Coordinates of C-alpha atoms in Angstrom, one line a residue:
M26 CA 111.9 143.3 82.6
D27 CA 115.3 141.8 81.7
T28 CA 117.8 143.8 79.6
P29 CA 117.2 143.1 75.9
K30 CA 119.5 140.5 74.3
V31 CA 121.9 141.7 71.6
C32 CA 121.5 139.9 68.3
L33 CA 124.1 140.2 65.6
T34 CA 122.6 140.0 62.1
L35 CA 125.0 138.2 59.8
T36 CA 125.1 139.4 56.2
G37 CA 127.9 137.4 54.7
K38 CA 127.8 135.4 51.4
T39 CA 129.1 132.2 53.0
L40 CA 128.8 130.4 56.4
Q41 CA 132.5 130.8 56.9
E42 CA 132.3 134.5 56.3
D43 CA 129.5 134.8 58.8
L44 CA 131.3 132.7 61.3
A45 CA 134.4 134.9 61.1
I46 CA 132.3 138.0 61.8
L47 CA 130.5 136.3 64.6
D48 CA 133.8 135.3 66.2
K49 CA 135.1 138.9 66.0
Y50 CA 132.1 140.2 67.9
R51 CA 131.3 137.2 70.1
K52 CA 131.9 138.8 73.4
Y53 CA 129.5 141.6 72.6
I54 CA 126.4 139.5 71.6
D55 CA 123.9 137.0 72.9
I56 CA 122.3 135.7 69.7
A57 CA 123.3 135.5 66.0
E58 CA 120.7 135.9 63.2
L59 CA 121.7 133.9 60.1
R60 CA 120.3 135.8 57.1
V61 CA 120.0 132.9 54.7
D62 CA 118.5 135.1 52.0
L63 CA 121.9 136.9 51.9
L64 CA 123.9 133.8 51.4
D65 CA 125.1 132.5 48.0
D66 CA 122.7 130.0 46.5
E67 CA 124.9 127.0 47.2
E68 CA 125.6 128.1 50.8
R69 CA 121.9 128.4 51.5
L70 CA 121.6 124.6 51.3
Y71 CA 123.9 124.1 54.3
A72 CA 122.3 126.6 56.8
R73 CA 121.4 123.6 59.0
R74 CA 125.1 123.4 60.0
F75 CA 125.4 126.9 61.3
P76 CA 124.1 126.7 64.9
K77 CA 126.7 124.0 65.8
M78 CA 129.4 126.1 64.1
A79 CA 128.3 129.2 65.9
G80 CA 128.2 127.8 69.5
L81 CA 125.5 130.3 70.6
P82 CA 121.8 130.7 70.1
C83 CA 120.9 131.4 66.4
I84 CA 117.9 132.8 64.6
L85 CA 117.0 131.3 61.2
T86 CA 115.8 134.1 58.9
I87 CA 115.0 133.9 55.2
R88 CA 113.7 137.4 54.4
R89 CA 111.6 138.1 51.3
T90 CA 112.3 141.2 49.1
N91 CA 109.0 142.8 50.0
D92 CA 110.0 142.5 53.7
G93 CA 113.4 144.1 53.1
G94 CA 115.3 140.9 52.2
L95 CA 116.9 139.4 49.1
F96 CA 115.0 136.2 48.7
E97 CA 113.2 136.3 45.3
E98 CA 112.5 132.6 44.4
G99 CA 109.0 132.4 45.8
E100 CA 107.3 130.8 48.8
A101 CA 107.8 127.2 47.6
G102 CA 111.5 127.6 47.5
R103 CA 111.6 129.4 50.8
T104 CA 109.5 126.7 52.5
I105 CA 112.0 124.1 51.3
L106 CA 114.9 126.0 52.6
F107 CA 113.2 126.4 56.0
A108 CA 112.5 122.7 56.1
R109 CA 116.2 121.8 55.3
A110 CA 117.4 124.2 58.0
L111 CA 115.1 122.8 60.6
A112 CA 115.3 119.1 59.7
F113 CA 117.3 116.4 61.4
A114 CA 117.2 118.0 64.8
S115 CA 120.0 117.1 67.1
E116 CA 119.4 115.7 70.5
E117 CA 121.8 118.4 71.7
S118 CA 119.5 121.5 71.4
N119 CA 122.5 123.8 71.1
N120 CA 123.1 122.4 67.7
N121 CA 119.6 123.5 66.5
F122 CA 118.3 126.9 65.6
A123 CA 117.0 128.5 68.8
Y124 CA 114.6 130.8 66.9
V125 CA 113.1 130.9 63.5
D126 CA 111.6 134.1 62.0
F127 CA 108.2 133.5 60.3
E128 CA 106.3 136.4 58.9
E129 CA 102.7 136.9 59.9
D130 CA 101.4 135.5 56.7
F131 CA 103.8 132.6 56.5
K132 CA 101.9 129.8 58.3
V133 CA 103.1 126.4 57.3
S134 CA 101.8 123.9 59.8
S135 CA 104.5 121.3 59.3
L136 CA 107.2 123.9 59.8
Q137 CA 105.5 125.3 62.9
D138 CA 105.1 121.8 64.3
A139 CA 108.7 121.0 63.6
A140 CA 109.9 124.2 65.3
L141 CA 107.8 123.3 68.4
A142 CA 109.1 119.7 68.5
F143 CA 112.7 120.8 68.3
G144 CA 112.3 123.5 70.9
T145 CA 112.8 126.3 68.4
K146 CA 110.9 129.5 69.3
I147 CA 109.0 131.3 66.6
I148 CA 109.5 135.0 66.1
R149 CA 106.3 136.0 64.3
S150 CA 107.2 139.2 62.4
V151 CA 105.7 141.9 60.3
H152 CA 107.9 144.4 58.3
S153 CA 106.4 147.5 56.9
M154 CA 109.1 149.0 54.7
E155 CA 107.1 152.0 53.4
S156 CA 105.1 153.3 56.3
P157 CA 104.6 153.1 60.0
I158 CA 102.4 150.7 61.9
T159 CA 100.2 152.9 64.0
D160 CA 98.3 150.6 66.4
I161 CA 101.0 148.7 68.1
S162 CA 98.9 146.9 70.7
A163 CA 96.3 145.7 68.1
K164 CA 99.1 144.4 65.8
L165 CA 100.8 142.6 68.7
R166 CA 97.5 140.8 69.5
Q167 CA 97.1 139.9 65.9
L168 CA 100.6 138.5 65.7
C169 CA 100.8 136.7 69.0
T170 CA 98.0 134.1 68.7
T171 CA 99.9 131.5 70.8
S172 CA 102.1 131.7 73.9
Y173 CA 105.1 130.2 72.2
E174 CA 105.6 132.9 69.7
I175 CA 107.5 136.2 70.1
P176 CA 105.8 139.0 68.1
K177 CA 108.0 141.4 66.2
I178 CA 106.9 144.7 64.6
A179 CA 109.4 146.6 62.4
F180 CA 108.4 149.6 60.3
M181 CA 110.0 152.4 58.4
P182 CA 108.9 155.7 60.0
N183 CA 108.0 158.8 58.0
S184 CA 109.0 161.2 60.7
L185 CA 110.2 161.3 64.3
E186 CA 106.6 161.5 65.4
D187 CA 106.2 157.9 64.3
V188 CA 109.1 156.9 66.5
E189 CA 107.6 158.9 69.4
S190 CA 104.3 157.1 69.0
L191 CA 106.1 153.8 69.3
F192 CA 107.7 154.7 72.6
V193 CA 104.4 156.1 74.0
Q194 CA 102.5 153.0 73.1
A195 CA 105.2 150.6 74.3
A196 CA 105.1 152.2 77.7
K197 CA 101.5 150.9 78.1
L198 CA 102.3 147.4 77.1
P199 CA 102.7 144.5 79.6
D200 CA 106.1 143.0 80.2
S201 CA 105.6 140.1 77.8
P202 CA 108.3 139.1 75.2
H203 CA 108.1 141.2 72.0
I204 CA 110.3 143.1 69.6
L205 CA 109.5 146.6 68.5
L206 CA 111.7 148.5 66.0
A207 CA 111.6 151.6 63.9
M208 CA 114.0 151.1 61.0
G209 CA 116.3 153.7 59.3
D210 CA 118.1 156.7 60.7
L211 CA 115.0 158.0 62.4
G212 CA 114.6 154.7 64.3
V213 CA 118.1 154.6 65.9
P214 CA 116.7 155.5 69.4
T215 CA 114.7 152.2 69.2
R216 CA 117.9 150.3 68.8
I217 CA 119.6 151.9 71.8
L218 CA 116.6 152.2 74.1
G219 CA 115.3 148.7 73.8
S220 CA 114.7 148.5 77.5
R221 CA 112.3 151.5 77.2
L222 CA 110.3 149.5 74.6
K223 CA 110.4 146.4 76.8
N224 CA 112.1 144.6 73.9
Y225 CA 113.2 141.0 74.0
L226 CA 116.2 141.8 71.8
T227 CA 117.8 144.5 69.7
Y228 CA 119.5 143.8 66.3
T229 CA 123.1 144.9 65.4
S230 CA 125.4 144.2 62.5
A231 CA 129.1 144.5 61.8
S232 CA 130.0 147.9 60.3
E233 CA 132.3 146.1 57.8
S234 CA 129.5 143.9 56.5
N235 CA 126.2 145.7 56.8
G236 CA 126.1 147.2 53.3
K237 CA 123.2 144.8 52.3
I238 CA 121.0 146.1 55.1
K239 CA 122.3 149.7 55.3
N240 CA 118.8 151.1 55.2
L241 CA 118.0 149.5 58.6
S242 CA 120.6 151.7 60.3
H243 CA 121.9 149.0 62.6
I244 CA 124.5 150.0 65.2
D245 CA 127.5 147.8 65.4
P246 CA 128.0 145.7 68.5
V247 CA 131.1 147.5 69.7
T248 CA 129.5 150.9 69.5
L249 CA 126.4 149.7 71.1
D250 CA 128.4 148.4 74.1
D251 CA 131.4 150.7 74.3
V252 CA 129.7 154.0 73.4
Y253 CA 126.1 153.5 74.6
H254 CA 126.7 151.0 77.3
F255 CA 123.5 149.2 76.1
R256 CA 123.4 146.5 78.8
K257 CA 123.4 149.2 81.6
I258 CA 120.4 151.1 80.2
N259 CA 117.2 150.5 82.3
P260 CA 113.9 152.3 82.9
R261 CA 115.5 154.6 85.4
T262 CA 118.5 155.7 83.2
R263 CA 118.6 159.5 82.6
L264 CA 118.3 160.4 78.9
F265 CA 120.1 163.1 77.0
G266 CA 121.0 163.4 73.3
I267 CA 121.8 165.5 70.2
T268 CA 119.3 166.6 67.6
G269 CA 119.8 167.9 64.1
W270 CA 119.1 167.0 60.5
P271 CA 120.3 165.0 58.7
L272 CA 122.8 164.4 61.6
V273 CA 124.8 162.0 59.4
A274 CA 127.7 161.8 61.9
T275 CA 128.5 163.1 65.3
S276 CA 131.1 162.4 68.0
S277 CA 129.0 163.9 70.8
P278 CA 127.7 160.5 72.0
Q279 CA 131.2 159.2 72.6
L280 CA 132.1 162.4 74.5
H281 CA 129.1 162.5 76.8
N282 CA 128.7 158.8 77.4
H283 CA 132.4 158.5 78.3
G284 CA 131.8 161.2 80.9
Y285 CA 128.8 159.4 82.4
D286 CA 130.8 156.2 82.5
K287 CA 133.8 157.8 84.2
K288 CA 131.5 159.3 86.9
N289 CA 129.4 156.1 87.3
M290 CA 126.2 158.0 86.3
D291 CA 123.2 156.0 85.2
A292 CA 122.7 158.1 82.0
V293 CA 122.9 157.8 78.2
Y294 CA 123.3 160.3 75.4
I295 CA 121.8 159.3 72.0
P296 CA 121.3 160.8 68.5
V297 CA 117.8 162.0 67.8
R298 CA 117.3 162.9 64.1
A299 CA 114.5 165.4 63.5
E300 CA 113.7 167.4 60.4
Q301 CA 112.1 170.0 62.7
F302 CA 113.1 171.1 66.1
R303 CA 109.5 170.9 67.4
Q304 CA 109.6 167.2 66.6
A305 CA 112.8 166.7 68.7
L306 CA 111.4 168.6 71.6
S307 CA 108.1 166.6 71.6
F308 CA 110.0 163.4 71.4
A309 CA 112.2 164.4 74.3
D310 CA 109.2 165.3 76.4
S311 CA 107.5 162.0 75.5
I312 CA 110.3 159.7 76.6
G313 CA 111.6 161.8 79.5
M314 CA 114.8 163.3 78.1
E315 CA 116.4 166.0 80.3
G316 CA 118.7 167.7 77.8
L317 CA 119.5 168.0 74.1
S318 CA 122.5 169.3 72.2
V319 CA 121.2 171.2 69.2
T320 CA 123.0 171.2 65.8
I321 CA 122.4 172.1 62.2
P322 CA 119.8 173.3 61.2
H323 CA 117.9 173.8 64.4
K324 CA 120.0 176.3 66.4
E325 CA 117.9 179.3 65.5
A326 CA 114.5 177.4 65.6
V327 CA 115.0 176.9 69.3
F328 CA 113.8 180.4 70.0
E329 CA 110.4 179.6 68.4
R330 CA 109.8 176.9 71.0
I331 CA 111.7 177.9 74.2
A332 CA 111.0 181.2 75.9
D333 CA 113.7 180.9 78.6
V334 CA 117.0 181.4 76.8
D335 CA 120.1 182.8 78.4
T336 CA 121.5 186.2 77.6
T337 CA 124.5 185.0 75.5
A338 CA 122.3 182.8 73.3
R339 CA 119.9 185.7 72.8
I340 CA 122.7 188.1 71.9
I341 CA 124.1 185.6 69.4
G342 CA 120.7 184.5 68.1
S343 CA 121.7 180.9 68.2
C344 CA 121.1 178.2 70.8
N345 CA 122.9 174.9 70.8
T346 CA 121.8 173.5 74.2
V347 CA 118.5 172.9 75.8
V348 CA 118.0 171.6 79.4
K349 CA 114.7 170.6 81.1
S350 CA 114.4 171.4 84.8
G351 CA 111.3 172.0 86.9
G352 CA 109.2 170.9 84.0
T353 CA 110.5 173.8 81.8
W354 CA 113.0 173.9 78.9
H355 CA 115.9 176.4 79.2
G356 CA 118.2 177.3 76.3
F357 CA 122.0 178.1 76.3
N358 CA 124.9 178.6 73.9
T359 CA 128.1 176.7 74.6
D360 CA 129.4 177.1 71.0
F361 CA 130.7 180.6 71.9
T362 CA 132.9 179.6 74.9
G363 CA 133.9 176.3 73.2
F364 CA 135.1 178.1 70.1
T365 CA 136.8 180.9 72.0
R366 CA 138.8 178.4 74.1
A367 CA 139.8 176.3 71.0
L368 CA 140.8 179.4 68.9
C369 CA 142.9 180.8 71.7
E370 CA 144.8 177.6 72.0
F371 CA 145.2 177.3 68.2
T372 CA 146.4 180.9 67.8
G373 CA 148.3 181.1 71.1
K374 CA 146.6 184.5 71.6
K375 CA 143.6 185.7 73.7
S376 CA 142.9 188.6 71.4
L377 CA 142.2 189.1 67.7
M378 CA 143.1 192.8 67.8
H379 CA 144.5 194.1 64.5
K380 CA 143.5 190.8 62.8
K381 CA 141.1 190.6 59.9
V382 CA 139.0 187.5 60.0
A383 CA 136.9 185.8 57.3
I384 CA 133.9 183.9 58.6
I385 CA 132.7 181.3 56.0
G386 CA 129.0 180.5 56.3
A387 CA 126.1 182.1 58.0
G388 CA 124.4 179.4 60.1
G389 CA 123.9 179.0 63.8
A390 CA 127.6 178.2 64.4
A391 CA 128.7 181.2 62.4
R392 CA 126.6 183.4 64.7
S393 CA 128.3 182.1 67.8
I394 CA 131.7 182.4 66.1
A395 CA 131.0 186.0 65.0
Y396 CA 130.2 186.9 68.6
A397 CA 133.4 185.3 69.7
V398 CA 135.4 187.3 67.1
K399 CA 133.7 190.5 68.2
K400 CA 134.5 189.8 71.9
M401 CA 138.1 189.1 71.0
G402 CA 138.5 192.4 69.2
G403 CA 138.7 191.2 65.6
A404 CA 137.5 192.8 62.4
A405 CA 135.5 190.4 60.3
C406 CA 133.7 189.8 57.0
V407 CA 131.0 187.2 56.7
F408 CA 131.0 185.3 53.4
N409 CA 127.9 183.2 52.5
R410 CA 126.3 181.9 49.3
T411 CA 123.0 183.5 50.5
V412 CA 124.1 187.1 50.9
A413 CA 121.0 188.1 53.0
R414 CA 122.0 185.6 55.7
A415 CA 125.6 187.0 55.7
K416 CA 124.2 190.5 56.0
D417 CA 122.0 189.5 58.9
I418 CA 125.0 188.3 60.9
A419 CA 127.3 191.1 59.8
D420 CA 124.8 193.8 60.7
H421 CA 124.2 192.2 64.1
F422 CA 127.9 192.4 65.0
G423 CA 129.1 195.4 63.0
F424 CA 131.0 193.4 60.4
K425 CA 131.2 193.4 56.6
Y426 CA 129.6 190.8 54.4
A427 CA 130.0 189.4 50.9
P428 CA 128.9 186.5 48.7
L429 CA 130.9 183.3 49.0
S430 CA 132.0 183.3 45.4
L431 CA 134.8 184.3 43.1
E432 CA 133.5 187.9 42.8
A433 CA 134.3 188.4 46.5
L434 CA 137.9 187.2 46.1
P435 CA 139.5 190.6 46.6
L436 CA 137.7 191.1 49.9
L437 CA 138.6 187.6 51.0
K438 CA 142.2 188.4 50.4
R439 CA 141.9 191.4 52.7
Y440 CA 140.2 189.4 55.5
N441 CA 142.5 186.4 55.5
D442 CA 144.6 186.6 58.7
V443 CA 142.4 184.0 60.2
I444 CA 139.8 182.1 58.1
I445 CA 137.1 180.3 60.0
Q446 CA 135.1 177.8 58.0
T447 CA 131.7 177.2 59.6
T448 CA 129.7 175.3 56.9
S449 CA 129.1 171.6 56.7
K450 CA 131.1 171.3 53.5
G451 CA 133.9 168.9 53.9
M452 CA 132.0 166.8 56.4
N453 CA 132.7 163.1 55.8
A454 CA 134.4 164.1 52.5
R455 CA 137.3 162.4 50.8
M456 CA 140.2 164.0 48.9
P457 CA 140.7 165.6 46.5
A458 CA 139.2 169.0 47.1
T459 CA 136.3 169.9 44.8
E460 CA 133.7 172.6 44.5
Q461 CA 131.3 170.2 46.3
N462 CA 133.4 169.6 49.4
D463 CA 135.6 172.7 49.6
P464 CA 133.7 176.0 50.3
L465 CA 136.9 178.0 49.3
Y466 CA 137.6 176.0 46.2
F467 CA 138.2 179.4 44.3
Y468 CA 140.7 180.7 46.8
E469 CA 144.5 180.1 46.6
F470 CA 146.1 180.0 50.0
T471 CA 149.4 181.9 50.4
G472 CA 150.7 180.0 53.4
K473 CA 150.3 182.9 55.8
E474 CA 146.6 182.3 56.7
L475 CA 145.5 180.5 59.9
L476 CA 142.6 178.2 58.9
F477 CA 140.1 177.0 61.6
D478 CA 137.6 174.5 60.2
I479 CA 134.8 173.6 62.6
V480 CA 134.3 170.3 60.8
Y481 CA 136.0 167.4 62.7
M482 CA 135.0 164.4 60.7
P483 CA 137.3 163.8 58.8
S484 CA 140.1 165.3 61.0
V485 CA 141.6 166.8 57.8
T486 CA 139.0 168.3 55.5
P487 CA 139.8 169.0 51.8
V488 CA 140.1 172.7 52.4
M489 CA 142.4 172.1 55.4
H490 CA 144.5 169.8 53.2
R491 CA 144.9 172.5 50.5
A492 CA 145.8 175.1 53.1
A493 CA 148.4 172.8 54.8
L494 CA 150.0 172.1 51.4
A495 CA 150.4 175.9 51.0
G496 CA 152.1 176.1 54.4
C497 CA 149.2 177.3 56.5
R498 CA 148.6 176.3 60.1
T499 CA 145.3 174.6 60.3
C500 CA 142.9 173.3 63.0
N501 CA 139.8 171.2 62.9
G502 CA 136.7 171.6 65.1
Y503 CA 137.3 168.7 67.5
D504 CA 138.6 170.9 70.3
M505 CA 135.6 173.2 69.9
L506 CA 133.4 170.1 70.1
R507 CA 135.1 169.0 73.3
Y508 CA 135.0 172.3 75.1
Q509 CA 131.4 173.1 74.2
G510 CA 130.5 169.5 75.1
Y511 CA 132.2 169.8 78.5
E512 CA 130.0 172.8 79.2
Q513 CA 126.9 171.0 78.0
F514 CA 127.8 168.1 80.3
E515 CA 127.8 170.4 83.3
L516 CA 124.5 172.0 82.3
F517 CA 122.9 168.6 81.9
T518 CA 124.3 166.9 85.0
G519 CA 125.4 169.7 87.4
E520 CA 128.9 168.1 87.5
R521 CA 132.1 169.1 85.7
Y522 CA 133.3 166.8 83.0
D523 CA 136.1 164.4 84.0
G524 CA 137.9 163.4 80.8

């Protein structure tokens, strides 16, 4: 099976806008999909010109609203637009649309005959925007009634199990041209692992212009190529990844995939969004993944599913790495060593003796950080909105605990030599600081505190910005991410990371 082609979906309002985007990403793609339904009304009339302008194979698509598009004018108007775009075929086939996307219920004989006459392949598609399509093989047979059509199934999954089912069913399919996709954030693995689905192509869109199709969760062409090395992925490629929920943003794929590339390893690391850890583990088993980084909120749920967890992870009560070997999953904690190394570099000290530390938050990362603070000799107080969770960590490590609120301000002022922010507040946040993006909105920095925020996107969070303005030294979580990732890399591959 050949490597799937890369198709850039164009979402501009004008042909010139689409052409500019295409030119920017030309070297990364094989095909361009002209979304005529997204063009301005006047521009739609001139879609016929686009293949010659583009200079590479193009797909003609006019997507209806019930299929996830913006065309609202009815089937008669859509038929006319298809006819205009396919009419007056050039003797030079490169000047014609190479493909046209007709939905399963759109069967206009004259248009189908015109496509065949002009050498335009028909993508026969079905889009289920509300629920998964469960019987993939049967649906492909229903779609593909002729040998000159490429069947396409795209659906919105309800859970990761729906995506897992797609991969399981695809593995049993013959190597005939088809396109299988799960849309939305849950479906991102289907975009990256198109070769595992035996796909004819995968769709991408430009990050600066994909607002109209944001719900599809396309990956931009540069990321697909430079981060995931899409064209190198094959049925033998080793699979690793990161799981969490909602897993809005992560830099771990860049770190791990860069490491594989430097060492010429046939491996890829992908995001696997799962509401429950059991779903992630089942998915990993089904598609043959060998390792997972585990992030919020699954670091404690690992213990319910994996019996073989190392001593450090058990002491901490949090596991951020699982590796499969010998048919068995094994759990580890690399947050502890990653944080310890990053904090030592930030403070310039290997010990927290005689330091009073505030730990903000009480999730899995906070447990690892509390253990590190304990090992480094610091005294700490755990602050959390849910006091019972703060108490659980504090009692485990012999620390104090308090609510994360104004009433605990006197205690926070006592434990402020080093403040370690472990919550997700501030992630992807913009200035200014607010109660919603700053977990310490009620605290006035004096300029003497050291603030370590484990969030790394953005590089300066609102609480870090406030602290820096007061004269504090601050550090984000990127070095912690790097160092714990290096250790994960070695656990996954058996080789040291070569940055």
